[in-house]
Coordinates of C-alpha atoms and ligand atoms in Angstrom, one line a residue:
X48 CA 33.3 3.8 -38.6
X49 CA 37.0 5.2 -38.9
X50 CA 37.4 7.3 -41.7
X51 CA 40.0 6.5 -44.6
X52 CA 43.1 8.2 -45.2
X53 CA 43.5 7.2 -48.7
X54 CA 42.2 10.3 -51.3
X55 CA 41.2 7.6 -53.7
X56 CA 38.7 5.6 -51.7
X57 CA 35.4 6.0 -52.0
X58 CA 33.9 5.5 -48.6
X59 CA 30.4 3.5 -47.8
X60 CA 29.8 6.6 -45.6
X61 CA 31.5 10.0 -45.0
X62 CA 30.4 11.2 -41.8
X63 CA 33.9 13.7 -42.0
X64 CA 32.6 15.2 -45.1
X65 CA 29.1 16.2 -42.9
X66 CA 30.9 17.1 -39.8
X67 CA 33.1 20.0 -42.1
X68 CA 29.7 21.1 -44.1
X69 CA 27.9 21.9 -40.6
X70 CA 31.1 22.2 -38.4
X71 CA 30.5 25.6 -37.1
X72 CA 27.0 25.1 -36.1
X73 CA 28.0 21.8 -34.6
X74 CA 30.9 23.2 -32.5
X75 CA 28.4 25.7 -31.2
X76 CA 26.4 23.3 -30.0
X77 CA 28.8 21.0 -28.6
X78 CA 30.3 23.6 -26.6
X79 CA 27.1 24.9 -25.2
X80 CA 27.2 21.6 -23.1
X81 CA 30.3 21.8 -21.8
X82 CA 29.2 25.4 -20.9
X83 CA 26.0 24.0 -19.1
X84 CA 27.2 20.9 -17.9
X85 CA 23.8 19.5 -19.0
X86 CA 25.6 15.7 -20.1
X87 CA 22.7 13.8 -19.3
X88 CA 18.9 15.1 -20.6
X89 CA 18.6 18.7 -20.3
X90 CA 17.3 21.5 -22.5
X91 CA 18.8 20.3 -25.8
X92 CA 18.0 17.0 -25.2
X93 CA 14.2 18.1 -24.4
X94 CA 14.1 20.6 -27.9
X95 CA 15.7 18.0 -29.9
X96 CA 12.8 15.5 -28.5
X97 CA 9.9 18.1 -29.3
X98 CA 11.4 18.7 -32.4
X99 CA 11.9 15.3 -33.7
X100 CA 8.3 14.4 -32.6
X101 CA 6.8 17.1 -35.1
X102 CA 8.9 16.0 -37.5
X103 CA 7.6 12.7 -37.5
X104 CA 4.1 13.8 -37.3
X105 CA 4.0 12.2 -33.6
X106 CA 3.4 13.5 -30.5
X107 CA 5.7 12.7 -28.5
X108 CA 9.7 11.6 -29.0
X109 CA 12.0 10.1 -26.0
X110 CA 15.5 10.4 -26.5
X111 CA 17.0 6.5 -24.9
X112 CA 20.6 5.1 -25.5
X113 CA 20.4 3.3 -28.8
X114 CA 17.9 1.7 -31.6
X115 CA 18.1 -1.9 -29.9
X116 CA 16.7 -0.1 -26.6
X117 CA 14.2 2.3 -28.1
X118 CA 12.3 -1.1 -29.7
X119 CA 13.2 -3.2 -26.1
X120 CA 11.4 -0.5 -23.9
X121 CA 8.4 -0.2 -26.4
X122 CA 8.1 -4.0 -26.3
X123 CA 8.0 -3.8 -22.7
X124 CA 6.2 -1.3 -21.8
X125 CA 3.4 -3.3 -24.1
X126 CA 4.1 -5.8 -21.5
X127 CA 5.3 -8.1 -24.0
X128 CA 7.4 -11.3 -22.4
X129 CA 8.1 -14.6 -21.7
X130 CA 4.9 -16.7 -23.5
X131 CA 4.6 -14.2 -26.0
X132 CA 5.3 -14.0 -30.1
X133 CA 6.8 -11.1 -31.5
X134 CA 6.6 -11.5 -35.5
X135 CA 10.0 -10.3 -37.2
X136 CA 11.5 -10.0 -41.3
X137 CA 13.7 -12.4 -41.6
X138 CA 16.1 -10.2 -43.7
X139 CA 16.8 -6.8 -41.0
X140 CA 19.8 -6.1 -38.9
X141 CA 19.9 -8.5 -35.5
X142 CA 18.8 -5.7 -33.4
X143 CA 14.7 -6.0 -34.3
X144 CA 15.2 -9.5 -33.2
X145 CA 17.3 -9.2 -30.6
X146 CA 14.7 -6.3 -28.7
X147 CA 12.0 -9.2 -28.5
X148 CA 14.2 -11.9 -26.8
X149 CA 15.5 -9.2 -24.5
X150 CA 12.5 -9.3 -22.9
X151 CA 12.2 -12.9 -23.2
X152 CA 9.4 -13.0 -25.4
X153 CA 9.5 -15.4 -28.6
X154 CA 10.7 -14.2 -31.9
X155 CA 8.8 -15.7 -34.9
X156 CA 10.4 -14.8 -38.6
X157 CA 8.5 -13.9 -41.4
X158 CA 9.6 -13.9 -45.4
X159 CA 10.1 -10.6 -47.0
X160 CA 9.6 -9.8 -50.6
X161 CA 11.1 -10.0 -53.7
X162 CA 10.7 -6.8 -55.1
X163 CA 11.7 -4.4 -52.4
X164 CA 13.3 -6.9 -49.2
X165 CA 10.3 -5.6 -47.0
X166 CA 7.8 -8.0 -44.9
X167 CA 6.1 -9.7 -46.8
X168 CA 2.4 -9.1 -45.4
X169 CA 0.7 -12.0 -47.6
X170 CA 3.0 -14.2 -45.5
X171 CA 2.0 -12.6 -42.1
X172 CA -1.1 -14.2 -41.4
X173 CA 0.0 -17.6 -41.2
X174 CA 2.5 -17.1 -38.7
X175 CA 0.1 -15.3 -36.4
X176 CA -1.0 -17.3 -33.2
X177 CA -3.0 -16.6 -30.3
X178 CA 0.3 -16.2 -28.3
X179 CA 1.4 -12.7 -31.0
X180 CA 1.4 -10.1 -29.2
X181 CA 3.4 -7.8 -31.7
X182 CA 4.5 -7.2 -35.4
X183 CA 7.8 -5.5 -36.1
X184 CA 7.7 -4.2 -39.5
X185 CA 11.0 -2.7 -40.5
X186 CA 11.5 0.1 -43.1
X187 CA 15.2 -1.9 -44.2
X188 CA 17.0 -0.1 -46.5
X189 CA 15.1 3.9 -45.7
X190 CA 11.9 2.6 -47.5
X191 CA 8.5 2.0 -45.7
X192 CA 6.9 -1.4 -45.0
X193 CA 3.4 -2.0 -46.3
X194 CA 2.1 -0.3 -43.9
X195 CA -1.6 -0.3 -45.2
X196 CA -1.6 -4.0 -45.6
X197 CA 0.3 -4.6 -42.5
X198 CA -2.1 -2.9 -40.0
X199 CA -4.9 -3.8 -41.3
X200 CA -3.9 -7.7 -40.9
X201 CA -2.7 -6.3 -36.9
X202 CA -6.1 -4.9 -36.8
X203 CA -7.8 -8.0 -37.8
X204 CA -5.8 -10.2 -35.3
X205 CA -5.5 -7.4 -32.3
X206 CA -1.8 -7.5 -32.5
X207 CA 0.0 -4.3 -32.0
X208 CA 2.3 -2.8 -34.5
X209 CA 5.7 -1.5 -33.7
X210 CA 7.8 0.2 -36.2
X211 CA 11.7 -0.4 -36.5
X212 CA 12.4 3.4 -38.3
X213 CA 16.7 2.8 -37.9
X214 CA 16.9 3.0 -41.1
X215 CA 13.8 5.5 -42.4
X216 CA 14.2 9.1 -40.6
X217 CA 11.5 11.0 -42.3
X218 CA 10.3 8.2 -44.7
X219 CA 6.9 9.1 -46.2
X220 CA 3.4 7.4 -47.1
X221 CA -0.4 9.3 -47.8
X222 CA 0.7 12.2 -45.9
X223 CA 2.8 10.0 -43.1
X224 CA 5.9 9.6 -41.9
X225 CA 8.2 6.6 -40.2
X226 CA 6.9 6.9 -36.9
X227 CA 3.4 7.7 -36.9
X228 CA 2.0 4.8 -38.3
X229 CA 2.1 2.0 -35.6
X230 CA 1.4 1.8 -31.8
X231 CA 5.1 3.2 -30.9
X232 CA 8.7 3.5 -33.2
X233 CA 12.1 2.4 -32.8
X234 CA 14.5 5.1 -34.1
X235 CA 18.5 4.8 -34.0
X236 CA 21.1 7.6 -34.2
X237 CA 23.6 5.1 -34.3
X238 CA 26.2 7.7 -36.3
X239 CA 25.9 5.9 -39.9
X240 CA 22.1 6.4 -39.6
X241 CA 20.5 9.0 -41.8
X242 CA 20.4 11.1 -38.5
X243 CA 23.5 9.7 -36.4
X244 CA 24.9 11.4 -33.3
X245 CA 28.7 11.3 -32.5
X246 CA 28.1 7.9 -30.3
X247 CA 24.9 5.7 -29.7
X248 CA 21.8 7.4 -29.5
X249 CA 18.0 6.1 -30.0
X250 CA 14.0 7.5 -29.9
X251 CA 11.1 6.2 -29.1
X252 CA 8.5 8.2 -31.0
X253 CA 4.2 7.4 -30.6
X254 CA 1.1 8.9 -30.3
X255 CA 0.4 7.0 -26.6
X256 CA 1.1 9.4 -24.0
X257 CA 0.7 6.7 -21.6
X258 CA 3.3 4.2 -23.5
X259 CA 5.5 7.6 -23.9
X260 CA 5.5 8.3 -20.4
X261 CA 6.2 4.6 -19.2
X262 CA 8.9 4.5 -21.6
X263 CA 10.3 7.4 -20.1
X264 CA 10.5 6.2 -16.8
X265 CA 11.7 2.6 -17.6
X266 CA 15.0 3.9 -19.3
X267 CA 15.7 6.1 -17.0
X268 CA 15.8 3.4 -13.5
X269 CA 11.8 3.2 -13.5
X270 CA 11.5 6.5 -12.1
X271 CA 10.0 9.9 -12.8
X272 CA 11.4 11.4 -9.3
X273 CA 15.1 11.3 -8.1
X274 CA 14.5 8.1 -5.7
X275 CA 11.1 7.6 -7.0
X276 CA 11.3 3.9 -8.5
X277 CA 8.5 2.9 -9.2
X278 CA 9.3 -0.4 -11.2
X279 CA 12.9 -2.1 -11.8
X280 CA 14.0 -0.2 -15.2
X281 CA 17.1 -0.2 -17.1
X282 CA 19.4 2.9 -17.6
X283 CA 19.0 4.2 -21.4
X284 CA 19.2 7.9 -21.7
X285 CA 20.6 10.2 -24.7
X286 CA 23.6 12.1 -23.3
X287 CA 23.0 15.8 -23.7
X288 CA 25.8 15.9 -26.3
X289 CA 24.4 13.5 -28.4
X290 CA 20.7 15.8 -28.2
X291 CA 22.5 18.8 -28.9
X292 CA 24.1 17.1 -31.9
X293 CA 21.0 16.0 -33.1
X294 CA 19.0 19.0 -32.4
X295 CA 21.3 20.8 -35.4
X296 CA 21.0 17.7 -37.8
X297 CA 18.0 17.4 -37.2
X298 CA 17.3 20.7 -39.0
X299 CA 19.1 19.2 -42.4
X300 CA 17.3 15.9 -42.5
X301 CA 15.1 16.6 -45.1
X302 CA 18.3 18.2 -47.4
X303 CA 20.0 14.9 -46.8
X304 CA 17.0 12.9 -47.7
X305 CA 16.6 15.1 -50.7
X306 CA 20.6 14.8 -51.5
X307 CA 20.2 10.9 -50.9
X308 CA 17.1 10.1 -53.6
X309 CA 18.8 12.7 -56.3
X310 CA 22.0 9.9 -55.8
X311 CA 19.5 6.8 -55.8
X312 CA 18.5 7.8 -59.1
X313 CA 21.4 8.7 -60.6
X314 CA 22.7 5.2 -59.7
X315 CA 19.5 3.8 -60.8
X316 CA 19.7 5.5 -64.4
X317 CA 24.1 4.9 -64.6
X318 CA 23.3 1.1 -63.7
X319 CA 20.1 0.9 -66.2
X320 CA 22.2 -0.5 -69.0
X321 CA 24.7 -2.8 -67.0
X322 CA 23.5 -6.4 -67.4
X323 CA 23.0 -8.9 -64.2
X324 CA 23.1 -5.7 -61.8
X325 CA 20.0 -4.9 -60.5
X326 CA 18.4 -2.5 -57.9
X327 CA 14.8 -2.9 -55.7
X328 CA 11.7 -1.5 -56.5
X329 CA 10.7 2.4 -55.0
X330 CA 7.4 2.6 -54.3
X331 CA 7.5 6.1 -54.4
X332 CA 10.1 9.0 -54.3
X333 CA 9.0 10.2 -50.9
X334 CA 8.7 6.5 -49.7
X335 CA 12.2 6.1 -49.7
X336 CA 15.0 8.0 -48.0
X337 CA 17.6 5.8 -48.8
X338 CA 20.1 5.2 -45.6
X339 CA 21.2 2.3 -48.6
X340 CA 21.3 1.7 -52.0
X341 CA 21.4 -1.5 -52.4
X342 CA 21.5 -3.9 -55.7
X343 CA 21.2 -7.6 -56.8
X344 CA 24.1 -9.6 -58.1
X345 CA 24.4 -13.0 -58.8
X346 CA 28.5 -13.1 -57.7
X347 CA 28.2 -11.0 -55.0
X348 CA 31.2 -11.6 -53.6
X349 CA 33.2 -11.4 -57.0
X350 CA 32.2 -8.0 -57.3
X351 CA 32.9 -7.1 -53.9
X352 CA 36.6 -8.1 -54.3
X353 CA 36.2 -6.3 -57.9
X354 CA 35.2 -2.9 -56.0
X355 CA 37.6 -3.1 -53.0
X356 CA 40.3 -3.3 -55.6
X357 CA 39.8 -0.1 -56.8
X358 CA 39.1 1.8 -53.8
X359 CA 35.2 1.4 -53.6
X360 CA 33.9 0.5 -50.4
X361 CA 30.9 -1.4 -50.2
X362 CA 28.6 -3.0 -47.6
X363 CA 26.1 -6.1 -47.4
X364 CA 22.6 -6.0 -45.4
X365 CA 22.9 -8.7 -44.6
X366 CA 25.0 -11.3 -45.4
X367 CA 23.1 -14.0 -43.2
X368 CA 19.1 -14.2 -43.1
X369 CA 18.3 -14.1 -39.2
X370 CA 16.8 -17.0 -38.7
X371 CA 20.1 -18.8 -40.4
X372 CA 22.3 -16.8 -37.7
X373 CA 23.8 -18.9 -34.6
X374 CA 22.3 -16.6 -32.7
X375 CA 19.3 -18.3 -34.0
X376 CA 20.0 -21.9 -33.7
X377 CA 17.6 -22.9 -31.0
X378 CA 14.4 -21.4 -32.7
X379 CA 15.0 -24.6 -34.8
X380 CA 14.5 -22.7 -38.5
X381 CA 15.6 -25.0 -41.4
X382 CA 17.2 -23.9 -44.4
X383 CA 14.5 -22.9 -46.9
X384 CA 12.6 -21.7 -44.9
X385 CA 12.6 -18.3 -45.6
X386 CA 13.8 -18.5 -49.1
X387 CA 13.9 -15.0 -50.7
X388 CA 15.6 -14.0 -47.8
X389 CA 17.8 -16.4 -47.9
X390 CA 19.0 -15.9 -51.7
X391 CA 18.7 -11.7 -51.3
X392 CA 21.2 -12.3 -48.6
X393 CA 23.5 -14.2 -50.9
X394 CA 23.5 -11.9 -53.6
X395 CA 23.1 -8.1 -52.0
X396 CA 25.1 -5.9 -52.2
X397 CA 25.2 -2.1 -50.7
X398 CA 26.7 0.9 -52.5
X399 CA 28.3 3.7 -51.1
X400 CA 25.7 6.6 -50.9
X401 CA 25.5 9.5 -48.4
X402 CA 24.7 13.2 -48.7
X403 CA 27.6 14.6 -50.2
X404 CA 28.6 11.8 -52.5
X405 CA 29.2 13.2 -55.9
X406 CA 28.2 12.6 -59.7
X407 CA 32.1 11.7 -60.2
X408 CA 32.3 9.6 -57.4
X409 CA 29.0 7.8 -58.7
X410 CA 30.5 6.9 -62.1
X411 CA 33.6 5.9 -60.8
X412 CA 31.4 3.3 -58.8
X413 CA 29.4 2.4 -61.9
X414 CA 32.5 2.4 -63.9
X415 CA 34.2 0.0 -61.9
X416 CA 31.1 -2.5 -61.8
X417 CA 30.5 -2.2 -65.8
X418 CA 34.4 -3.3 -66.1
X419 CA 33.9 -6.0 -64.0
X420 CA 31.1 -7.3 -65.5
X421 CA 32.9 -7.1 -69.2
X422 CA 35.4 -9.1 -67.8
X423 CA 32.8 -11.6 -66.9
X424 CA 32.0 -11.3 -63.8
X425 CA 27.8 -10.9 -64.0
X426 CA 27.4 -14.2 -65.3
Ligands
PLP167 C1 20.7 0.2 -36.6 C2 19.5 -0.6 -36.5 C3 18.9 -1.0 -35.3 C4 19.6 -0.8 -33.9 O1 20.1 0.4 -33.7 P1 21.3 0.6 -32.6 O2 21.2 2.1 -32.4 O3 22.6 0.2 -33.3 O4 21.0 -0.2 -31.4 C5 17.8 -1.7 -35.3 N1 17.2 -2.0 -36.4 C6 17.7 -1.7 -37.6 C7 17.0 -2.2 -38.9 C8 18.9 -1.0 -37.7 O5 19.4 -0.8 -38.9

């Protein structure tokens, strides 16, 4: 996540450029902790939890110790373990999978679409079994699963839905946001996140105040009371630094969202006209809050190599379809199995956006990838 020194680059991400645009409300709040000594929960920690609740339209929000944990102490605190199937995209970040054989539980992949990289829900009834206990939809990308589609299929089978929001702070659909739609929600504030803290950081957000309150005590040594342990639990709490910091972003989410789509589109209308580039379907403005932009190209890594060379940073998510991933192996998945995940992740490619990026920046970006592709290098 180091920042470059070089005035030329482009970064994927410029988390300096936030930290100077809100420094002096950040500082305050930093230094409010050290006043208080409150490192571990406390009173920012507690506002930054209400807070983030309403703004997901939930009722309750538990600040734990990263993404990967928020979606492990959901899964089991639904009791979910060994014997059970939890039913995973096979094109996300490790972590969604990696929550479900944490607490020894099976993880079964699913396809994802074409159009958008999102769970494919015509694919989910087939790899339902009486042993699936949960779906984990993720928003990839800042855009929201099919929701409709996918609970209703949940409904059908009496499987419980769990959301994976990393990516989708404040995403919307009919009136809802990431975090309100299934049984309970994984958030991160992993610090490239569309809301990051200044280290790890995750939420559990749901509607359950029986699943809130067990998740509560699970991450915190299965206790509600100082030697009160009621069950084994783990040790996953947001420092009071990191709830501080997130109290104040918090409050600019919903510019950054806004400052994110206006890029999204400019992309989308710069790259209209450059051949063998080409973007995801957007469901809908407010469906999107895009933590990535992210386009299709058939030489992938060609234009990659292209951008790097002049100072573009770019990203892939992800280069490897899980199921395809070492980590992996013993589920016993052939190649071709999942196959649109398997060619996306051969041939995406993630652009740099993020708040502040600028129109100049943009075209510099576009530039670069029209040049390449005069040279050749689309086809
Ligand atoms: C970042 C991320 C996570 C995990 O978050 P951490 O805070 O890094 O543990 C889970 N799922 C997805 C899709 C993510 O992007």
């Amino acid at each position: 996540m180091s920042q470059t020194q070089n005035p030329e680059t482009i970064p994927f991400v410029d988390l300096v450029a936030q930290y100077h645009r809100y420094k002096g409300e950040l500082d305050a709040a930093i230094q409010s902790i050290l006043e208080s000594a409150s490192y571990i929960g406390g009173p920012a920690n507690a506002r930054f939890e209400k807070a983030f609740a309403e703004y997901c339209g939930a009722k309750y929000a538990i600040g734990v110790g990263n993404g990967t944990d928020a979606l492990y102490l959901i899964l089991r605190t639904l009791g979910v373990g060994p014997g059970d199937e939890a039913i995973v995209p096979a094109n996300t970040f490790i972590a969604t999978a990696e929550a479900v054989t944490l607490t020894g539980a099976k993880v079964v992949f699913v396809d994802v679409r074409e159009e958008d990289a999102l769970l494919d829900p015509t694919k989910l009834e087939a790899a339902i079994t009486p042993r699936t206990k949960v779906i984990l939809p993720v928003h990839l990308y800042g855009q929201l699963a099919d929701m409709k589609a996918i609970l209703a299929i949940a409904e059908k089978h009496g499987v419980v839905v769990v959301e994976d929001s990393a990516q989708a702070h404040g995403a919307e659909e009919h009136g809802k946001r990431a975090g309100s739609f299934g049984r309970a929600t994984g958030f991160s504030f992993y610090p490239g996140k569309n809301l990051g803290a200044y280290g790890d950081g995750g939420g559990v957000v749901t509607n359950d105040a029986v699943l809130a309150d067990k998740v509560r005590r699970l991450a915190n040594h299965g206790r509600a009371e100082k030697f009160g342990h009621e069950i084994p639990g783990v040790n996953s709490r947001l420092d009071g630094l990191q709830g501080a910091i997130l109290e104040v972003k918090l409050r600019h989410l919903d510019t950054w969202a806004n400052e994110r789509r206006a890029a999204a589109k400019r992309y989308t209308a710069m790259l209209a006209d450059v051949p063998g580039v080409k973007g995801f379907e957007v469901r809908s403005e407010k469906a999107h809050v895009f933590h990535l932009y992210v386009v299709r190209v058939a030489d992938r890594e060609g234009l990659k190599t292209h951008l790097a060379s002049r100072n573009i940073q770019s990203g892939i998510h992800y280069p490897q379809a899980l199921h395809l991933l070492p980590a992996y192996a013993d589920l016993g998945y052939a190649k071709g199995s999942f196959p649109i995940a398997e060619r996306l992740a051969g041939e995406i490619l993630s652009l740099p956006i993020f708040p502040e990026i600028t129109e100049a920046q943009q075209r510099r970006v576009v530039d670069a990838i029209r040049e390449w592709q005069t040279k050749g290098g689309a086809r």
